[in-house]
CSV table of C-alpha atoms and ligand atoms in Angstrom, one decimal:
chain,number,residue,atom,x,y,z
A,4,MET,CA,147.4,45.8,-19.4
A,5,THR,CA,151.1,45.4,-19.9
A,6,LEU,CA,153.4,47.9,-18.2
A,7,THR,CA,156.9,48.9,-19.1
A,8,VAL,CA,159.6,51.0,-17.4
A,9,GLY,CA,161.2,54.0,-19.1
A,10,VAL,CA,164.4,55.5,-17.6
A,11,ASP,CA,165.9,58.9,-18.3
A,12,VAL,CA,169.6,58.4,-17.5
A,13,GLY,CA,170.8,62.0,-17.1
A,14,GLY,CA,174.2,63.4,-16.1
A,15,THR,CA,172.9,64.4,-12.7
A,16,SER,CA,169.9,62.1,-12.0
A,17,VAL,CA,168.3,58.9,-13.0
A,18,ARG,CA,164.5,59.2,-13.4
A,19,ALA,CA,162.4,56.1,-14.0
A,20,GLY,CA,158.7,55.6,-14.5
A,21,VAL,CA,156.2,52.8,-14.9
A,22,VAL,CA,154.2,53.6,-18.1
A,23,ASP,CA,151.0,52.0,-19.5
A,24,ALA,CA,150.0,51.5,-23.1
A,25,SER,CA,148.2,54.9,-23.2
A,26,GLY,CA,151.5,56.7,-22.2
A,27,ALA,CA,150.3,57.4,-18.6
A,28,VAL,CA,153.1,57.4,-16.0
A,29,LEU,CA,151.7,55.4,-13.1
A,30,ASP,CA,154.6,55.5,-10.7
A,31,THR,CA,158.1,57.0,-10.5
A,32,ALA,CA,161.5,56.5,-8.8
A,33,ARG,CA,164.7,58.5,-9.0
A,34,ALA,CA,168.3,58.6,-7.7
A,35,PRO,CA,171.4,60.8,-8.2
A,36,THR,CA,173.6,59.6,-11.1
A,37,PRO,CA,176.8,58.1,-9.6
A,38,GLY,CA,180.2,58.2,-11.2
A,39,GLY,CA,181.7,55.0,-12.7
A,40,GLU,CA,180.1,52.3,-14.9
A,41,SER,CA,179.4,49.7,-12.3
A,42,ALA,CA,178.0,52.1,-9.8
A,43,LEU,CA,175.7,53.5,-12.5
A,44,GLU,CA,174.4,50.1,-13.5
A,45,ALA,CA,173.8,49.2,-9.8
A,46,THR,CA,171.8,52.4,-9.4
A,47,LEU,CA,169.7,51.6,-12.5
A,48,ALA,CA,169.1,48.1,-11.2
A,49,ARG,CA,168.0,49.4,-7.8
A,50,VAL,CA,165.7,52.1,-9.2
A,51,VAL,CA,164.1,49.7,-11.8
A,52,GLY,CA,163.9,47.0,-9.1
A,53,GLU,CA,162.0,49.3,-6.8
A,54,LEU,CA,159.4,49.9,-9.5
A,55,ALA,CA,159.3,46.2,-10.5
A,56,ALA,CA,158.6,45.3,-6.9
A,57,ARG,CA,155.4,47.4,-7.0
A,58,HIS,CA,154.2,46.7,-10.5
A,59,ARG,CA,154.3,43.8,-12.9
A,60,VAL,CA,156.5,45.2,-15.7
A,61,THR,CA,157.6,43.4,-18.8
A,62,ALA,CA,160.5,45.4,-20.4
A,63,VAL,CA,162.8,48.4,-19.8
A,64,GLY,CA,163.9,51.2,-22.0
A,65,LEU,CA,166.8,53.4,-21.2
A,66,ALA,CA,167.1,57.0,-22.7
A,67,LEU,CA,170.4,58.9,-22.5
A,68,ALA,CA,172.2,61.7,-24.3
A,69,GLY,CA,174.9,59.9,-26.4
A,70,PHE,CA,175.6,57.7,-29.4
A,71,VAL,CA,173.7,54.5,-29.3
A,72,THR,CA,174.4,51.6,-31.7
A,73,PRO,CA,171.9,51.0,-34.5
A,74,ASP,CA,170.6,47.8,-32.8
A,75,ARG,CA,169.9,49.9,-29.7
A,76,ARG,CA,171.9,47.5,-27.4
A,77,GLY,CA,175.1,49.4,-26.9
A,78,VAL,CA,176.3,52.9,-26.0
A,79,ARG,CA,179.3,54.1,-28.0
A,80,PHE,CA,179.8,57.4,-26.2
A,81,ALA,CA,177.9,59.6,-23.8
A,82,PRO,CA,179.6,62.8,-22.8
A,83,HIS,CA,178.0,63.0,-19.3
A,84,LEU,CA,178.0,59.3,-18.5
A,85,PRO,CA,180.8,56.8,-17.9
A,86,TRP,CA,179.8,54.3,-20.7
A,87,ARG,CA,182.3,53.9,-23.6
A,88,ASP,CA,181.6,51.2,-26.2
A,89,ALA,CA,179.5,49.4,-23.5
A,90,PRO,CA,177.0,46.6,-24.1
A,91,VAL,CA,174.6,48.3,-21.8
A,92,ALA,CA,171.3,46.6,-22.8
A,93,ASP,CA,172.7,43.1,-22.5
A,94,ARG,CA,174.4,43.8,-19.1
A,95,MET,CA,171.2,45.4,-17.7
A,96,ALA,CA,169.0,42.7,-19.1
A,97,ALA,CA,171.1,40.1,-17.3
A,98,ARG,CA,170.9,42.1,-14.1
A,99,LEU,CA,167.2,42.7,-14.3
A,100,GLY,CA,165.9,39.6,-15.9
A,101,LEU,CA,163.9,41.8,-18.3
A,102,PRO,CA,164.4,42.7,-22.0
A,103,VAL,CA,166.2,46.1,-22.2
A,104,VAL,CA,166.6,48.6,-25.1
A,105,VAL,CA,168.7,51.7,-25.2
A,106,GLU,CA,167.8,54.9,-27.1
A,107,HIS,CA,169.0,58.5,-27.5
A,108,ASP,CA,167.0,60.7,-25.2
A,109,ALA,CA,165.8,63.0,-27.9
A,110,ASN,CA,164.7,60.0,-30.0
A,111,ALA,CA,162.8,58.7,-27.1
A,112,ALA,CA,161.1,62.0,-26.4
A,113,ALA,CA,160.2,62.4,-30.1
A,114,VAL,CA,158.6,58.9,-30.1
A,115,ALA,CA,156.5,59.9,-27.1
A,116,GLU,CA,155.4,63.2,-28.7
A,117,ARG,CA,154.5,61.3,-32.0
A,118,ARG,CA,152.5,58.6,-30.2
A,119,PHE,CA,150.9,60.6,-27.3
A,120,GLY,CA,151.6,64.3,-27.8
A,121,ALA,CA,152.3,67.2,-30.1
A,122,ALA,CA,153.3,65.2,-33.2
A,123,ALA,CA,150.4,62.7,-33.3
A,124,GLY,CA,149.8,61.6,-36.9
A,125,ALA,CA,152.4,63.8,-38.5
A,126,SER,CA,154.4,62.4,-41.5
A,127,VAL,CA,157.9,64.0,-41.4
A,128,VAL,CA,158.7,65.4,-37.9
A,129,VAL,CA,161.8,67.2,-36.7
A,130,PHE,CA,162.0,67.3,-32.9
A,131,LEU,CA,164.3,69.7,-31.1
A,132,ALA,CA,164.9,69.7,-27.4
A,133,LEU,CA,166.3,73.1,-26.4
A,134,GLY,CA,168.0,72.7,-23.1
A,135,THR,CA,171.6,72.9,-22.1
A,136,GLY,CA,172.3,72.1,-25.7
A,137,ILE,CA,170.0,71.0,-28.6
A,138,GLY,CA,168.9,67.4,-28.8
A,139,SER,CA,167.3,66.4,-32.0
A,140,ALA,CA,165.4,63.6,-33.7
A,141,LEU,CA,163.8,62.9,-37.1
A,142,LEU,CA,160.7,60.7,-37.5
A,143,VAL,CA,159.5,59.6,-40.9
A,144,ASP,CA,156.0,58.1,-40.9
A,145,GLY,CA,156.4,57.4,-37.2
A,146,GLU,CA,159.8,55.6,-37.5
A,147,LEU,CA,163.0,57.1,-36.1
A,148,PHE,CA,165.6,57.9,-38.7
A,149,ARG,CA,169.0,57.0,-37.1
A,150,GLY,CA,171.4,57.1,-40.1
A,151,ALA,CA,173.8,54.3,-41.0
A,152,HIS,CA,175.7,54.3,-37.7
A,153,GLY,CA,172.9,55.3,-35.3
A,154,VAL,CA,174.0,58.8,-34.6
A,155,ALA,CA,171.8,60.9,-36.9
A,156,PRO,CA,170.6,63.6,-36.6
A,157,GLU,CA,172.9,66.0,-34.7
A,158,LEU,CA,171.2,69.2,-35.7
A,159,GLY,CA,172.5,71.1,-32.7
A,160,HIS,CA,175.9,71.0,-34.3
A,161,LEU,CA,175.0,72.4,-37.7
A,162,CYS,CA,177.1,75.5,-38.2
A,163,VAL,CA,174.8,78.6,-38.2
A,164,VAL,CA,177.5,81.2,-37.5
A,165,PRO,CA,180.7,80.6,-39.4
A,166,GLY,CA,183.6,81.4,-37.1
A,167,GLY,CA,181.2,81.9,-34.2
A,168,ARG,CA,181.2,80.7,-30.6
A,169,ALA,CA,183.3,77.7,-29.7
A,170,CYS,CA,181.4,74.5,-29.0
A,171,PRO,CA,182.4,71.6,-26.7
A,172,CYS,CA,182.1,69.3,-29.8
A,173,GLY,CA,185.3,71.0,-31.2
A,174,LYS,CA,183.7,73.1,-33.9
A,175,ALA,CA,182.6,76.7,-33.8
A,176,GLY,CA,179.3,78.5,-34.5
A,177,CYS,CA,177.1,75.4,-33.8
A,178,TRP,CA,173.3,76.0,-33.6
A,179,GLU,CA,173.2,75.0,-29.9
A,180,ARG,CA,175.6,77.7,-29.0
A,181,TYR,CA,172.9,80.2,-30.2
A,182,CYS,CA,169.6,78.4,-29.4
A,183,SER,CA,169.7,76.8,-26.0
A,184,GLY,CA,169.3,77.9,-22.4
A,185,THR,CA,173.1,78.1,-22.2
A,186,ALA,CA,173.1,80.2,-25.3
A,187,LEU,CA,170.5,82.6,-24.1
A,188,ALA,CA,172.7,83.3,-21.0
A,189,ALA,CA,175.8,83.6,-23.2
A,190,THR,CA,174.1,86.1,-25.6
A,191,THR,CA,172.9,88.2,-22.6
A,192,VAL,CA,176.5,88.3,-21.1
A,193,GLU,CA,177.8,89.5,-24.5
A,194,MET,CA,175.2,92.1,-24.8
A,195,LEU,CA,175.7,93.4,-21.3
A,196,ALA,CA,179.5,93.7,-22.0
A,197,ARG,CA,178.7,95.9,-25.0
A,198,ALA,CA,176.1,98.1,-23.3
A,199,PRO,CA,176.4,97.7,-19.5
A,200,GLY,CA,174.0,100.6,-18.8
A,201,ARG,CA,171.1,99.1,-20.7
A,202,SER,CA,170.1,96.7,-17.9
A,203,PRO,CA,171.3,97.6,-14.5
A,204,ALA,CA,169.2,94.7,-13.0
A,205,LEU,CA,170.9,91.9,-15.1
A,206,ARG,CA,174.2,93.6,-14.7
A,207,ARG,CA,173.9,93.4,-10.9
A,208,LEU,CA,172.8,89.8,-11.1
A,209,LEU,CA,175.9,88.9,-13.1
A,210,ALA,CA,178.2,90.8,-10.8
A,211,ASP,CA,176.8,89.0,-7.7
A,212,ASP,CA,177.1,85.5,-9.2
A,213,ALA,CA,178.6,84.8,-12.6
A,214,ASP,CA,176.6,81.5,-12.7
A,215,GLY,CA,173.4,83.1,-11.6
A,216,LEU,CA,172.6,84.4,-15.1
A,217,THR,CA,170.8,81.3,-16.5
A,218,GLY,CA,168.6,81.0,-19.5
A,219,ARG,CA,165.6,80.7,-17.2
A,220,ARG,CA,166.5,84.0,-15.4
A,221,VAL,CA,166.9,85.7,-18.8
A,222,ALA,CA,163.5,84.5,-19.9
A,223,ALA,CA,162.0,85.7,-16.7
A,224,ALA,CA,163.6,89.1,-17.2
A,225,ALA,CA,162.3,89.2,-20.8
A,226,ARG,CA,158.8,88.6,-19.6
A,227,GLU,CA,159.2,91.6,-17.4
A,228,GLY,CA,160.3,93.7,-20.3
A,229,ASP,CA,164.0,94.0,-19.5
A,230,PRO,CA,165.5,95.4,-22.8
A,231,VAL,CA,168.7,93.3,-22.8
A,232,ALA,CA,166.8,90.1,-22.0
A,233,CYS,CA,164.3,90.9,-24.7
A,234,ALA,CA,167.1,91.5,-27.2
A,235,ALA,CA,168.8,88.2,-26.3
A,236,VAL,CA,165.5,86.3,-26.7
A,237,ALA,CA,165.0,88.1,-30.1
A,238,ASP,CA,168.5,86.9,-31.1
A,239,LEU,CA,167.5,83.3,-30.1
A,240,ALA,CA,164.3,83.6,-32.2
A,241,ARG,CA,166.3,84.7,-35.3
A,242,ARG,CA,168.9,82.0,-35.0
A,243,LEU,CA,166.1,79.4,-34.4
A,244,GLY,CA,164.2,80.5,-37.5
A,245,GLU,CA,167.4,80.6,-39.6
A,246,GLY,CA,168.5,77.2,-38.4
A,247,LEU,CA,165.1,75.7,-39.1
A,248,SER,CA,165.2,77.0,-42.7
A,249,LEU,CA,168.5,74.9,-43.1
A,250,VAL,CA,166.8,71.9,-41.6
A,251,ALA,CA,163.8,72.3,-43.9
A,252,ASP,CA,166.1,72.4,-46.9
A,253,VAL,CA,167.3,68.9,-46.0
A,254,PHE,CA,164.1,67.2,-44.6
A,255,ASP,CA,161.1,69.3,-45.7
A,256,PRO,CA,159.3,68.5,-42.5
A,257,GLU,CA,155.5,68.7,-42.0
A,258,LEU,CA,156.0,69.6,-38.4
A,259,VAL,CA,158.7,70.9,-36.1
A,260,VAL,CA,158.2,70.2,-32.4
A,261,ILE,CA,160.1,72.3,-29.9
A,262,GLY,CA,160.7,70.6,-26.5
A,263,GLY,CA,163.2,70.9,-23.7
A,264,GLY,CA,163.4,73.4,-20.9
A,265,VAL,CA,163.6,76.4,-23.2
A,266,SER,CA,160.2,75.5,-24.8
A,267,GLY,CA,158.6,76.6,-21.6
A,268,SER,CA,159.4,80.2,-22.7
A,269,ALA,CA,158.2,79.6,-26.3
A,270,PRO,CA,155.5,82.4,-26.2
A,271,LEU,CA,158.5,84.8,-26.0
A,272,TYR,CA,160.1,83.7,-29.2
A,273,LEU,CA,158.1,81.2,-31.3
A,274,ASP,CA,156.2,83.7,-33.5
A,275,ASP,CA,159.4,85.6,-34.2
A,276,ALA,CA,161.2,82.3,-35.0
A,277,ARG,CA,158.3,81.4,-37.4
A,278,GLU,CA,158.8,84.7,-39.2
A,279,HIS,CA,162.6,84.3,-39.6
A,280,TYR,CA,162.0,80.7,-40.7
A,281,ALA,CA,159.6,81.8,-43.4
A,282,ALA,CA,161.8,84.7,-44.5
A,283,THR,CA,165.0,82.7,-44.9
A,284,LEU,CA,163.6,79.4,-46.3
A,285,THR,CA,164.8,78.6,-49.8
A,286,GLY,CA,161.9,79.4,-52.2
A,287,GLY,CA,159.9,80.8,-49.3
A,288,GLY,CA,156.4,82.0,-50.4
A,289,ARG,CA,156.3,79.3,-53.1
A,290,ARG,CA,156.3,76.2,-50.9
A,291,PRO,CA,154.3,75.0,-47.9
A,292,LEU,CA,155.8,75.9,-44.5
A,293,ALA,CA,156.4,73.4,-41.7
A,294,ARG,CA,154.1,73.9,-38.7
A,295,ILE,CA,156.2,74.8,-35.6
A,296,ARG,CA,154.7,74.0,-32.2
A,297,THR,CA,155.8,73.2,-28.7
A,298,ALA,CA,156.0,69.7,-27.1
A,299,GLN,CA,153.2,68.5,-24.9
A,300,LEU,CA,154.7,65.9,-22.6
A,301,GLY,CA,157.2,68.1,-20.8
A,302,GLU,CA,159.9,66.5,-18.7
A,303,ALA,CA,158.3,63.0,-18.8
A,304,ALA,CA,158.7,62.7,-22.6
A,305,ALA,CA,162.0,60.7,-22.6
A,306,VAL,CA,160.7,58.3,-19.9
A,307,VAL,CA,157.4,57.8,-21.7
A,308,GLY,CA,159.2,57.3,-25.1
A,309,ALA,CA,161.8,54.9,-23.7
A,310,ALA,CA,159.0,52.8,-22.1
A,311,GLN,CA,157.1,52.8,-25.4
A,312,LEU,CA,160.2,51.7,-27.3
A,313,ALA,CA,160.7,48.9,-24.8
A,314,ARG,CA,157.0,47.9,-25.3
A,315,ALA,CA,157.4,47.8,-29.1
A,316,ALA,CA,160.6,45.8,-29.0
A,317,ARG,CA,159.3,43.0,-26.7
B,23,ZN,ZN1,179.1,71.7,-31.7
């Protein structure tokens, strides 16, 4: 059976896996992400080389958050990585002696979910990775839709709140400022500022350590019934549903798959999000609703998808 390597090239760590044709991860290797282009490429060569020494692998797929050229060989821009208009696939192929493809990490994760996970067999699929921001992908009959220049879709930067929170992309009111782990913490901080007495526990946590109030902490507090955390989660659910109704107006998806770290807390907000989606959808009640479900492959999705894309491109 042919084996390929998928690598999730993140801003803090590089995670690689040997993946078989059934999507199973057989072996893994990881390293911290160094600064600088040549140090990063040397780290990738070392991590992939480690796996290639233990397994007979035939191709490599790299997944990263950034703009990838339509031929999947170059990286135009990646906010958390040093590559700028860099011919990454060709340089890494020369170093490794193996074919290499590059893909946006949300695209890679979506491919994995379509082939092996939550989106199996679905026609038009929107994939959202709710994490630090929102990563997104669109699959039509199993094929990624990348747009003319390789950068579509960027659903996380749809404006859902005109004049709303500032976004690092330069705009204001972007969807990811309201529906990510970062957003969940930001909403909680805003709510605590308005009503400090409503949640003494979260208020103390914030006073002790301004960075300690993460989306994960808020979700945990919501599970325990903290009123401010529950209100912040309810706000995320509403914005998620409203944003999905905009997305559905453009793509009319059969299925929406919610992945990323925040999907682990989906039981807290997904039913609410479905209700807001149905209530705000254009022509709601007179058209079929997209199914909305959580991803199945967890953190390994980008690795599995990158390996699958490398296999398909050989
Ligand atoms: Zn933005």
